[in-house]
Short mmCIF file of C-alpha atoms and ligand atoms in Angstrom, two decimals:
data_model
loop_
_atom_site.label_atom_id
_atom_site.label_comp_id
_atom_site.label_asym_id
_atom_site.label_seq_id
_atom_site.Cartn_x
_atom_site.Cartn_y
_atom_site.Cartn_z
CA UNK O 1 -28.25 7.93 -53.30
CA UNK O 2 -28.32 6.86 -49.62
CA UNK O 3 -26.54 9.13 -47.18
CA UNK O 4 -28.17 7.92 -44.03
CA UNK O 5 -25.61 5.53 -42.60
CA UNK O 6 -25.79 6.10 -38.84
CA UNK O 7 -22.90 7.23 -36.74
CA UNK O 8 -22.67 3.80 -35.18
CA UNK O 9 -21.74 2.30 -38.54
CA UNK O 10 -19.10 4.70 -39.76
CA UNK O 11 -15.77 6.00 -38.65
CA UNK O 12 -15.82 8.49 -35.81
CA UNK O 13 -13.42 10.83 -37.54
CA UNK O 14 -16.10 12.08 -39.90
CA UNK O 15 -18.72 12.62 -37.22
CA UNK O 16 -19.22 15.00 -34.43
CA UNK O 17 -17.77 13.26 -31.38
CA UNK O 18 -21.07 13.79 -29.63
CA UNK O 19 -22.95 11.92 -32.32
CA UNK O 20 -20.54 9.00 -32.40
CA UNK O 21 -21.29 5.68 -30.82
CA UNK O 22 -18.55 6.19 -28.25
CA UNK O 23 -20.58 8.66 -26.29
CA UNK O 24 -23.82 6.77 -26.73
CA UNK O 25 -22.99 3.86 -24.46
CA UNK O 26 -22.37 3.84 -20.72
CA UNK O 27 -18.78 4.30 -19.69
CA UNK O 28 -16.65 1.37 -18.64
CA UNK O 29 -16.37 1.29 -14.86
CA UNK O 30 -15.27 -2.16 -13.84
CA UNK O 31 -13.49 -3.98 -16.61
CA UNK O 32 -11.12 -2.59 -19.15
CA UNK O 33 -12.97 -2.40 -22.50
CA UNK O 34 -12.07 -4.94 -25.21
CA UNK O 35 -11.44 -2.39 -27.94
CA UNK O 36 -9.74 0.92 -28.41
CA UNK O 37 -11.60 4.15 -29.00
CA UNK O 38 -10.40 7.24 -30.89
CA UNK O 39 -8.39 9.75 -28.91
CA UNK O 40 -10.86 12.57 -29.56
CA UNK O 41 -13.66 10.54 -28.07
CA UNK O 42 -11.59 9.50 -25.05
CA UNK O 43 -10.64 13.09 -24.42
CA UNK O 44 -14.18 14.36 -24.73
CA UNK O 45 -15.68 11.70 -22.51
CA UNK O 46 -13.21 12.23 -19.69
CA UNK O 47 -13.13 15.99 -20.03
CA UNK O 48 -16.90 16.17 -19.83
CA UNK O 49 -17.21 13.96 -16.80
CA UNK O 50 -14.60 16.08 -15.04
CA UNK O 51 -16.74 19.17 -15.57
CA UNK O 52 -18.77 17.91 -12.65
CA UNK O 53 -15.86 18.25 -10.23
CA UNK O 54 -15.83 21.40 -8.13
CA UNK O 55 -13.90 24.43 -9.36
CA UNK O 56 -10.48 24.31 -7.63
CA UNK O 57 -10.30 28.11 -7.44
CA UNK O 58 -13.51 28.18 -5.40
CA UNK O 59 -12.39 25.33 -3.17
CA UNK O 60 -11.85 27.23 0.05
CA UNK O 61 -11.38 23.99 1.97
CA UNK O 62 -7.80 23.52 0.95
CA UNK O 63 -4.42 25.14 1.59
CA UNK O 64 -3.09 23.66 -1.59
CA UNK O 65 -2.09 25.92 -4.48
CA UNK O 66 -4.58 26.28 -7.32
CA UNK O 67 -2.94 28.98 -9.39
CA UNK O 68 0.56 29.57 -10.75
CA UNK O 69 1.96 31.90 -13.38
CA UNK O 70 1.68 30.71 -17.00
CA UNK O 71 5.48 30.84 -17.33
CA UNK O 72 5.76 28.30 -14.56
CA UNK O 73 2.98 26.19 -16.04
CA UNK O 74 5.18 26.01 -19.15
CA UNK O 75 8.18 24.76 -17.15
CA UNK O 76 5.95 22.20 -15.47
CA UNK O 77 4.63 20.87 -18.76
CA UNK O 78 8.06 20.62 -20.29
CA UNK O 79 9.32 18.50 -17.40
CA UNK O 80 6.25 16.28 -17.16
CA UNK O 81 8.13 13.31 -18.63
CA UNK O 82 11.15 13.49 -16.32
CA UNK O 83 11.45 10.96 -13.54
CA UNK O 84 12.96 12.76 -10.59
CA UNK O 85 14.76 9.68 -9.31
CA UNK O 86 16.98 9.49 -12.40
CA UNK O 87 19.36 11.87 -10.73
CA UNK O 88 22.35 10.92 -12.78
CA UNK O 89 20.43 11.48 -16.02
CA UNK O 90 18.84 14.73 -14.87
CA UNK O 91 21.56 16.27 -12.73
CA UNK O 92 20.22 19.78 -13.17
CA UNK O 93 16.87 18.84 -11.65
CA UNK O 94 18.69 17.31 -8.68
CA UNK O 95 20.73 20.46 -8.36
CA UNK O 96 17.54 22.55 -8.29
CA UNK O 97 16.13 20.44 -5.47
CA UNK O 98 19.36 20.90 -3.50
CA UNK O 99 19.17 24.65 -3.99
CA UNK O 100 15.59 24.61 -2.71
CA UNK O 101 16.69 22.64 0.37
CA UNK O 102 19.42 25.18 1.06
CA UNK O 103 17.14 28.16 0.63
CA UNK O 104 14.42 26.73 2.84
CA UNK O 105 16.95 25.73 5.51
CA UNK O 106 18.25 29.29 5.58
CA UNK O 107 14.71 30.60 5.76
CA UNK O 108 14.24 28.43 8.87
CA UNK O 109 17.49 29.68 10.38
CA UNK O 110 19.37 26.39 10.24
CA UNK O 111 22.83 26.83 11.77
CA UNK O 112 24.68 27.00 8.44
CA UNK O 113 27.40 29.10 6.94
CA UNK O 114 26.41 31.16 3.89
CA UNK O 115 27.56 28.55 1.41
CA UNK O 116 27.17 25.44 3.50
CA UNK O 117 24.93 22.67 2.19
CA UNK O 118 21.83 21.96 4.25
CA UNK O 119 20.47 18.53 5.20
CA UNK O 120 17.00 17.95 3.79
CA UNK O 121 14.99 16.40 1.04
CA UNK O 122 12.08 17.12 -1.27
CA UNK O 123 9.06 14.86 -0.75
CA UNK O 124 5.60 14.37 -2.20
CA UNK O 125 4.17 16.52 0.57
CA UNK O 126 4.35 17.13 4.28
CA UNK O 127 2.96 13.67 4.99
CA UNK O 128 5.98 11.94 3.49
CA UNK O 129 8.23 14.56 5.08
CA UNK O 130 6.72 13.79 8.50
CA UNK O 131 7.15 10.03 8.02
CA UNK O 132 10.85 10.61 7.30
CA UNK O 133 11.34 12.98 10.22
CA UNK O 134 9.48 10.57 12.51
CA UNK O 135 11.64 7.66 11.39
CA UNK O 136 14.80 9.65 12.07
CA UNK O 137 13.61 10.43 15.62
CA UNK O 138 12.58 6.84 16.22
CA UNK O 139 15.92 5.48 15.06
CA UNK O 140 17.94 8.00 17.06
CA UNK O 141 15.96 7.23 20.19
CA UNK O 142 16.33 3.48 19.67
CA UNK O 143 20.06 3.81 19.16
CA UNK O 144 20.39 5.76 22.37
CA UNK O 145 18.24 3.33 24.36
CA UNK O 146 20.19 0.36 22.99
CA UNK O 147 23.46 1.97 23.95
CA UNK O 148 22.11 2.50 27.47
CA UNK O 149 20.89 -1.10 27.65
CA UNK O 150 17.29 0.03 28.13
CA UNK O 151 14.12 -1.29 26.47
CA UNK O 152 13.25 0.37 23.19
CA UNK O 153 9.95 -1.21 22.23
CA UNK O 154 7.46 1.44 23.36
CA UNK O 155 8.27 4.69 21.57
CA UNK O 156 5.77 7.54 21.73
CA UNK O 157 5.24 11.02 20.30
CA UNK O 158 3.55 13.81 22.21
CA UNK O 159 1.30 16.11 20.15
CA UNK O 160 -1.89 18.10 20.45
CA UNK O 161 -5.21 16.43 19.60
CA UNK O 162 -5.32 18.94 16.72
CA UNK O 163 -2.65 17.06 14.73
CA UNK O 164 -3.19 16.44 11.07
CA UNK O 165 -4.11 12.88 10.13
CA UNK O 166 -0.62 12.14 8.75
CA UNK O 167 0.71 11.95 12.32
CA UNK O 168 -1.86 9.30 13.12
CA UNK O 169 -0.79 7.47 10.00
CA UNK O 170 2.84 7.64 11.02
CA UNK O 171 1.96 6.35 14.47
CA UNK O 172 0.00 3.41 13.14
CA UNK O 173 2.23 2.48 10.21
CA UNK O 174 5.47 2.71 12.17
CA UNK O 175 4.18 1.53 15.54
CA UNK O 176 4.71 4.57 17.65
CA UNK O 177 2.14 5.57 20.26
CA UNK O 178 0.61 9.01 19.79
CA UNK O 179 0.02 10.76 23.09
CA UNK O 180 -2.37 13.60 22.38
CA UNK O 181 -2.85 16.63 24.60
CA UNK O 182 -6.58 17.24 24.67
CA UNK O 183 -8.07 20.55 23.55
CA UNK O 184 -10.81 22.47 25.32
CA UNK O 185 -13.47 24.95 24.31
CA UNK O 186 -11.81 28.21 23.34
CA UNK O 187 -8.29 26.68 23.17
CA UNK O 188 -7.67 24.66 20.05
CA UNK O 189 -3.91 24.04 20.01
CA UNK O 190 -1.46 22.01 22.08
CA UNK O 191 -0.86 23.43 25.54
CA UNK O 192 2.96 23.34 25.92
CA UNK O 193 2.80 22.78 29.68
CA UNK O 194 0.55 19.79 29.38
CA UNK O 195 2.65 18.44 26.52
CA UNK O 196 5.84 18.57 28.55
CA UNK O 197 4.05 16.86 31.46
CA UNK O 198 3.22 13.97 29.12
CA UNK O 199 6.82 13.50 27.99
CA UNK O 200 8.49 10.38 29.39
CA UNK O 201 11.66 8.39 28.73
CA UNK O 202 10.01 6.74 25.70
CA UNK O 203 9.12 10.00 23.97
CA UNK O 204 10.97 10.17 20.66
CA UNK O 205 9.90 13.79 20.06
CA UNK O 206 7.27 16.40 20.77
CA UNK O 207 5.55 17.54 17.57
CA UNK O 208 4.44 21.15 17.53
CA UNK O 209 2.33 22.62 14.76
CA UNK O 210 2.98 25.96 13.14
CA UNK O 211 -0.43 26.57 11.73
CA UNK O 212 -3.02 24.20 13.15
CA UNK O 213 -5.12 22.64 10.42
CA UNK O 214 -8.27 23.37 12.41
CA UNK O 215 -7.95 27.09 13.03
CA UNK O 216 -4.59 28.16 11.61
CA UNK O 217 -3.21 29.08 15.01
CA UNK O 218 0.56 28.88 15.62
CA UNK O 219 1.50 26.80 18.64
CA UNK O 220 3.92 28.35 21.12
CA UNK O 221 7.08 26.52 20.07
CA UNK O 222 9.33 28.85 22.06
CA UNK O 223 7.56 28.12 25.33
CA UNK O 224 7.57 24.40 24.51
CA UNK O 225 11.32 24.58 23.85
CA UNK O 226 12.02 26.38 27.12
CA UNK O 227 9.91 24.02 29.22
CA UNK O 228 11.45 21.00 27.54
CA UNK O 229 14.99 22.28 28.09
CA UNK O 230 14.15 22.40 31.82
CA UNK O 231 12.63 18.93 31.81
CA UNK O 232 15.60 17.47 29.93
CA UNK O 233 17.93 19.02 32.48
CA UNK O 234 15.99 17.52 35.39
CA UNK O 235 15.61 14.05 33.92
CA UNK O 236 18.76 13.62 31.88
CA UNK O 237 16.65 12.81 28.81
CA UNK O 238 17.25 14.39 25.48
CA UNK O 239 13.73 14.85 24.10
CA UNK O 240 13.78 16.85 20.84
CA UNK O 241 11.10 18.87 19.00
CA UNK O 242 9.79 18.54 15.46
CA UNK O 243 7.85 21.44 14.00
CA UNK O 244 5.08 20.57 11.57
CA UNK O 245 5.12 23.82 9.61
CA UNK O 246 3.15 22.36 6.68
CA UNK O 247 1.07 25.49 6.31
CA UNK O 248 2.93 28.08 8.44
CA UNK O 249 6.50 27.46 7.27
CA UNK O 250 6.15 29.80 4.32
CA UNK O 251 4.18 32.40 6.28
CA UNK O 252 6.01 33.08 9.52
CA UNK O 253 9.42 33.86 7.96
CA UNK O 254 7.86 36.56 5.78
CA UNK O 255 5.30 38.30 7.94
CA UNK O 256 6.37 37.34 11.49
CA UNK O 257 10.17 37.22 11.17
CA UNK O 258 10.59 37.96 14.89
CA UNK O 259 8.60 34.92 15.94
CA UNK O 260 10.98 32.23 17.22
CA UNK O 261 9.63 28.86 16.18
CA UNK O 262 12.41 27.35 14.04
CA UNK O 263 16.06 26.27 14.31
CA UNK O 264 16.75 29.34 16.44
CA UNK O 265 15.34 27.17 19.22
CA UNK O 266 17.96 24.59 20.23
CA UNK O 267 15.62 21.60 20.66
CA UNK O 268 14.06 21.95 17.20
CA UNK O 269 15.81 19.19 15.22
CA UNK O 270 13.65 18.96 12.12
CA UNK O 271 10.94 20.92 10.33
CA UNK O 272 8.58 20.00 7.51
CA UNK O 273 6.77 22.37 5.18
CA UNK O 274 4.40 21.79 2.27
CA UNK O 275 5.77 23.34 -0.90
CA UNK O 276 2.28 22.95 -2.32
CA UNK O 277 0.65 25.08 0.37
CA UNK O 278 2.09 28.55 0.96
CA UNK O 279 5.24 27.48 -0.90
CA UNK O 280 2.92 28.34 -3.82
CA UNK O 281 3.41 25.23 -5.96
CA UNK O 282 0.69 22.86 -7.26
CA UNK O 283 0.01 19.64 -5.32
CA UNK O 284 2.85 17.17 -5.04
CA UNK O 285 5.72 18.73 -3.12
CA UNK O 286 6.88 19.01 0.48
CA UNK O 287 10.17 19.46 2.28
CA UNK O 288 11.85 18.20 5.40
CA UNK O 289 14.94 19.90 6.78
CA UNK O 290 17.18 18.64 9.60
CA UNK O 291 19.12 20.90 11.85
CA UNK O 292 22.40 18.98 11.41
CA UNK O 293 23.79 15.86 9.80
CA UNK O 294 23.77 14.20 13.24
CA UNK O 295 20.00 14.50 13.42
CA UNK O 296 19.50 12.23 10.43
CA UNK O 297 20.91 8.75 11.23
CA UNK O 298 23.15 7.59 8.41
CA UNK O 299 21.66 4.08 8.44
CA UNK O 300 18.37 5.44 7.05
CA UNK O 301 20.05 6.70 3.91
CA UNK O 302 20.31 4.30 1.00
CA UNK O 303 23.01 4.52 -1.59
CA UNK O 304 22.18 3.35 -5.06
CA UNK O 305 24.42 3.20 -8.08
CA UNK O 306 22.31 1.52 -10.76
CA UNK O 307 21.30 4.81 -12.31
CA UNK O 308 24.89 5.95 -12.69
CA UNK O 309 26.94 7.53 -9.94
CA UNK O 310 26.46 6.96 -6.21
CA UNK O 311 23.17 8.52 -5.14
CA UNK O 312 22.07 8.88 -1.55
CA UNK O 313 18.30 8.62 -1.15
CA UNK O 314 16.01 8.94 1.82
CA UNK O 315 12.41 8.87 0.63
CA UNK O 316 9.53 6.45 0.97
CA UNK O 317 8.99 5.89 -2.73
CA UNK O 318 11.30 5.72 -5.70
CA UNK O 319 9.99 7.30 -8.91
CA UNK O 320 8.13 10.60 -9.01
CA UNK O 321 7.71 13.62 -11.25
CA UNK O 322 10.26 16.43 -11.48
CA UNK O 323 7.90 19.27 -12.31
CA UNK O 324 7.10 20.22 -8.74
CA UNK O 325 10.75 20.58 -7.77
CA UNK O 326 11.34 22.79 -10.77
CA UNK O 327 8.23 24.82 -9.98
CA UNK O 328 9.36 25.33 -6.39
CA UNK O 329 12.70 26.66 -7.57
CA UNK O 330 10.88 28.95 -9.98
CA UNK O 331 8.79 30.44 -7.18
CA UNK O 332 11.75 30.89 -4.86
CA UNK O 333 13.82 32.81 -7.39
CA UNK O 334 10.99 34.52 -9.23
CA UNK O 335 9.32 35.92 -6.10
CA UNK O 336 12.28 36.16 -3.76
CA UNK O 337 11.79 37.24 -0.18
CA UNK O 338 10.02 40.38 -1.31
CA UNK O 339 7.53 38.52 -3.46
CA UNK O 340 6.60 35.94 -0.84
CA UNK O 341 6.20 38.72 1.70
CA UNK O 342 3.80 40.58 -0.62
CA UNK O 343 1.74 37.49 -1.28
CA UNK O 344 1.49 36.60 2.42
CA UNK O 345 0.63 40.16 3.45
CA UNK O 346 -2.05 40.27 0.81
CA UNK O 347 -3.51 36.98 2.03
CA UNK O 348 -3.53 38.37 5.56
CA UNK O 349 -5.35 41.52 4.47
CA UNK O 350 -7.98 39.52 2.62
CA UNK O 351 -8.38 37.34 5.68
CA UNK O 352 -9.09 40.46 7.75
CA UNK O 353 -11.64 41.71 5.18
CA UNK O 354 -13.44 38.38 5.32
CA UNK O 355 -13.25 38.15 9.10
CA UNK O 356 -14.63 41.66 9.59
CA UNK O 357 -17.38 41.01 7.07
CA UNK O 358 -18.42 37.91 8.99
CA UNK O 359 -18.28 39.76 12.30
CA UNK O 360 -20.58 42.45 10.88
CA UNK O 361 -23.30 39.89 10.30
CA UNK O 362 -23.39 39.49 14.07
CA UNK O 363 -24.04 35.80 13.65
CA UNK O 364 -20.62 34.20 14.04
CA UNK O 365 -17.93 33.58 16.62
CA UNK O 366 -14.46 33.73 15.05
CA UNK O 367 -12.24 30.89 16.28
CA UNK O 368 -9.12 31.64 14.22
CA UNK O 369 -6.42 34.09 15.21
CA UNK O 370 -5.25 37.15 13.24
CA UNK O 371 -1.61 36.14 13.46
CA UNK O 372 -1.62 32.58 12.22
CA UNK O 373 -2.19 31.02 8.81
CA UNK O 374 -4.47 33.33 6.79
CA UNK O 375 -7.77 31.57 7.25
CA UNK O 376 -11.03 32.34 8.94
CA UNK O 377 -12.59 29.62 11.10
CA UNK O 378 -15.97 30.54 12.50
CA UNK O 379 -19.01 29.01 14.14
CA UNK O 380 -22.60 30.12 14.44
CA UNK O 381 -23.39 31.97 17.65
CA UNK O 382 -26.71 30.17 17.61
CA UNK O 383 -26.81 26.79 15.88
CA UNK O 384 -29.99 25.56 17.49
CA UNK O 385 -32.19 26.43 14.49
CA UNK O 386 -29.68 25.72 11.76
CA UNK O 387 -26.20 24.26 11.81
CA UNK O 388 -22.84 25.03 10.27
CA UNK O 389 -23.31 21.96 8.06
CA UNK O 390 -26.40 23.54 6.56
CA UNK O 391 -24.54 26.79 5.89
CA UNK O 392 -21.77 24.80 4.19
CA UNK O 393 -24.24 22.87 2.08
CA UNK O 394 -26.15 25.96 1.00
CA UNK O 395 -22.99 27.80 0.00
CA UNK O 396 -22.30 25.08 -2.55
CA UNK O 397 -25.16 26.43 -4.61
CA UNK O 398 -23.13 29.57 -5.23
CA UNK O 399 -20.16 27.42 -6.15
CA UNK O 400 -18.28 27.99 -2.88
CA UNK O 401 -16.76 24.98 -1.17
CA UNK O 402 -16.53 25.81 2.53
CA UNK O 403 -16.11 22.82 4.83
CA UNK O 404 -17.78 22.40 8.21
CA UNK O 405 -16.25 20.06 10.79
CA UNK O 406 -16.27 19.23 14.45
CA UNK O 407 -13.25 19.89 16.67
CA UNK O 408 -11.24 17.00 18.17
CA UNK O 409 -11.49 15.96 21.87
CA UNK O 410 -12.25 17.59 24.27
CA UNK O 411 -13.86 20.27 22.11
CA UNK O 412 -15.86 17.94 19.85
CA UNK O 413 -19.10 19.76 20.63
CA UNK O 414 -17.81 22.77 18.66
CA UNK O 415 -18.44 22.85 14.91
CA UNK O 416 -16.65 25.32 12.68
CA UNK O 417 -16.68 26.49 9.10
CA UNK O 418 -13.30 27.27 7.59
CA UNK O 419 -12.22 29.46 4.69
CA UNK O 420 -8.57 29.26 3.68
CA UNK O 421 -7.23 32.39 2.01
CA UNK O 422 -4.82 31.52 -0.77
CA UNK O 423 -2.85 33.73 -3.11
CA UNK O 424 -5.57 33.57 -5.78
CA UNK O 425 -8.41 34.50 -3.42
CA UNK O 426 -8.78 38.18 -4.21
CA UNK O 427 -10.44 41.02 -2.32
CA UNK O 428 -13.41 40.90 -4.69
CA UNK O 429 -13.93 37.22 -3.98
CA UNK O 430 -13.67 37.85 -0.24
CA UNK O 431 -16.38 40.52 -0.46
CA UNK O 432 -18.60 38.34 -2.62
CA UNK O 433 -18.25 35.46 -0.21
CA UNK O 434 -19.45 37.65 2.66
CA UNK O 435 -22.48 38.64 0.53
CA UNK O 436 -23.26 35.06 -0.30
CA UNK O 437 -22.96 34.00 3.33
CA UNK O 438 -25.43 36.76 4.26
CA UNK O 439 -27.85 35.55 1.59
CA UNK O 440 -27.46 32.01 2.90
CA UNK O 441 -28.27 33.13 6.43
CA UNK O 442 -31.39 34.96 5.25
CA UNK O 443 -32.54 31.90 3.39
CA UNK O 444 -31.90 29.65 6.34
CA UNK O 445 -33.79 32.06 8.57
CA UNK O 446 -36.82 31.73 6.34
CA UNK O 447 -36.72 27.93 6.53
CA UNK O 448 -38.34 26.23 9.50
CA UNK O 449 -35.90 24.92 12.08
CA UNK O 450 -35.35 21.20 12.49
CA UNK O 451 -37.83 21.11 15.35
CA UNK O 452 -40.53 22.74 13.19
CA UNK O 453 -39.73 20.34 10.38
CA UNK O 454 -40.57 17.37 12.55
CA UNK O 455 -44.06 18.75 13.27
CA UNK O 456 -44.68 19.48 9.60
CA UNK O 457 -43.64 15.99 8.58
CA UNK O 458 -45.79 14.38 11.28
CA UNK O 459 -48.79 16.51 10.31
CA UNK O 460 -48.58 15.35 6.74
CA UNK O 461 -49.15 11.72 7.52
CA UNK O 462 -52.86 12.49 7.74
CA UNK O 463 -53.18 15.50 5.49
CA UNK O 464 -52.37 14.34 1.96
CA UNK O 465 -52.35 17.73 0.35
CA UNK O 466 -50.17 17.93 -2.74
CA UNK O 467 -48.73 21.34 -2.02
CA UNK O 468 -47.75 20.36 1.45
CA UNK O 469 -46.25 17.11 0.21
CA UNK O 470 -44.07 18.99 -2.25
CA UNK O 471 -42.91 21.27 0.53
CA UNK O 472 -42.25 18.31 2.70
CA UNK O 473 -39.94 16.68 0.24
CA UNK O 474 -37.85 19.84 -0.07
CA UNK O 475 -37.55 19.99 3.68
CA UNK O 476 -36.72 16.34 3.88
CA UNK O 477 -33.94 16.78 1.37
CA UNK O 478 -32.60 19.59 3.48
CA UNK O 479 -32.76 17.43 6.56
CA UNK O 480 -31.21 14.46 4.82
CA UNK O 481 -28.28 16.58 3.73
CA UNK O 482 -27.70 17.72 7.27
CA UNK O 483 -28.01 14.23 8.66
CA UNK O 484 -25.70 12.84 6.01
CA UNK O 485 -23.09 15.46 6.79
CA UNK O 486 -23.35 14.80 10.50
CA UNK O 487 -22.97 11.09 9.96
CA UNK O 488 -20.06 11.61 7.59
CA UNK O 489 -18.18 13.74 10.07
CA UNK O 490 -18.98 11.65 13.15
CA UNK O 491 -17.92 8.45 11.44
CA UNK O 492 -14.59 9.88 10.49
CA UNK O 493 -13.85 10.82 14.10
CA UNK O 494 -11.41 13.45 12.91
CA UNK O 495 -11.70 16.07 10.37
CA UNK O 496 -12.93 15.07 6.97
CA UNK O 497 -12.36 16.93 3.77
CA UNK O 498 -10.06 19.56 5.19
CA UNK O 499 -6.47 19.35 4.15
C1 PLP L 1 -1.54 19.89 5.24
C2 PLP L 1 -0.93 19.49 6.49
C3 PLP L 1 -0.25 18.27 6.59
C4 PLP L 1 -0.18 17.28 5.45
O1 PLP L 1 0.49 17.85 4.41
P1 PLP L 1 0.51 17.31 2.91
O2 PLP L 1 1.52 18.20 2.30
O3 PLP L 1 -0.86 17.53 2.37
O4 PLP L 1 0.90 15.88 2.94
C5 PLP L 1 0.37 17.96 7.78
N1 PLP L 1 0.30 18.81 8.82
C6 PLP L 1 -0.35 19.99 8.77
C7 PLP L 1 -0.34 20.90 9.95
C8 PLP L 1 -1.00 20.36 7.59
O5 PLP L 1 -1.63 21.53 7.54
#
């Protein structure tokens, strides 16, 4: 009796997946394979390769939600096969998006009656929301210039140099010049006075950021509004403001309700917010809200009827999932004002714990503010021996993902590390992170500085001692990592993996 047929000759279903031929060959990377493979094998192969990705919960680089309640996960899974654009077929989903728009517009103090419908739309994220808002400004400005018989071929937007990359995309894709107010050491947001100075007759809007990506700081939208009101009066222009509240839009209303940054300010005509940041939904949802119908030119709205009834749409793409819209509605009604306030306050407290822990080490300058987005941005007081990039790299060994990046002009000589505090980043994790950062510093202290490393490496050319050579290669790896990081960041001009 012969029982020794190998796994490669028999059906996979009777073998351990790991012993089957499907996991014994290299994975297809360039061309689609000729033949099918069993579903168990496909699952296992992909699942296992994904184990090498970082752990999203320990990814402190991102504002984007990594945890939701299991009840909401269930709603998400049950809507995974619904195309959002089929509004006539899924009218309830459309209705939920409209309710979200209304609730967010009220949160931002849009001038609406209690049961008046707001003007806004759900998007894939703030980037799409910003493209739509930018297009509305561009079209309005062009219409006005045309009516006045003036040239309308050189539109520009005034922003701080700290803008998120999506503004640069908008500028390039839609041919609008981006006029950036430069930063300076110690001041990492747009200076409203300088911004208003840069405004000219071709400025389609000034974009202010509520929650700078770089250090979480809120820009002074009220001062910007007041200065711009003056300038408009003097010049006869009508320059409006957009607020990019991608990260701060779900923070300020709950923990700084007195702060005037939204539609309470007359020149603020549109606001975007990322539902997938502090809106507490997984990646794939953003919102843009307009102050009034008049701020969204009708000619940008398309009306389609091939899915059933007349449907107005103003988005960049057509099909998309419905789950995120449903999840956003879940969060809004499940948490309510009270719930969001609790979550944001908790994030703020954990931010303070982390900040104070870092201050106690005596080794860092804190460059974030206590009253912005709950994050801690910090740089080494002394980075001559070791850099922020090395700290970032070493923290990965504990599993933490903490990005290091250089600031935009004119503060590009400053490098910071940034930890974003999300809902699921608990007090315990904050305390552990401080411990691990301390350990990292001790380890770095015991390593020779880059200057010492050069001498060691040079000395070894002549002295071929095995022990020293082994030490050298460890140091070289360390140095290569640092150099690679530097190169990576410099090449990208702007920020890198922070989002
Ligand atoms: C995250 C962010 C964006 C981009 O948002 P997405 O939702 O990721 O597209 C734009 N602006 C600011 C200030 C951000 O923080």
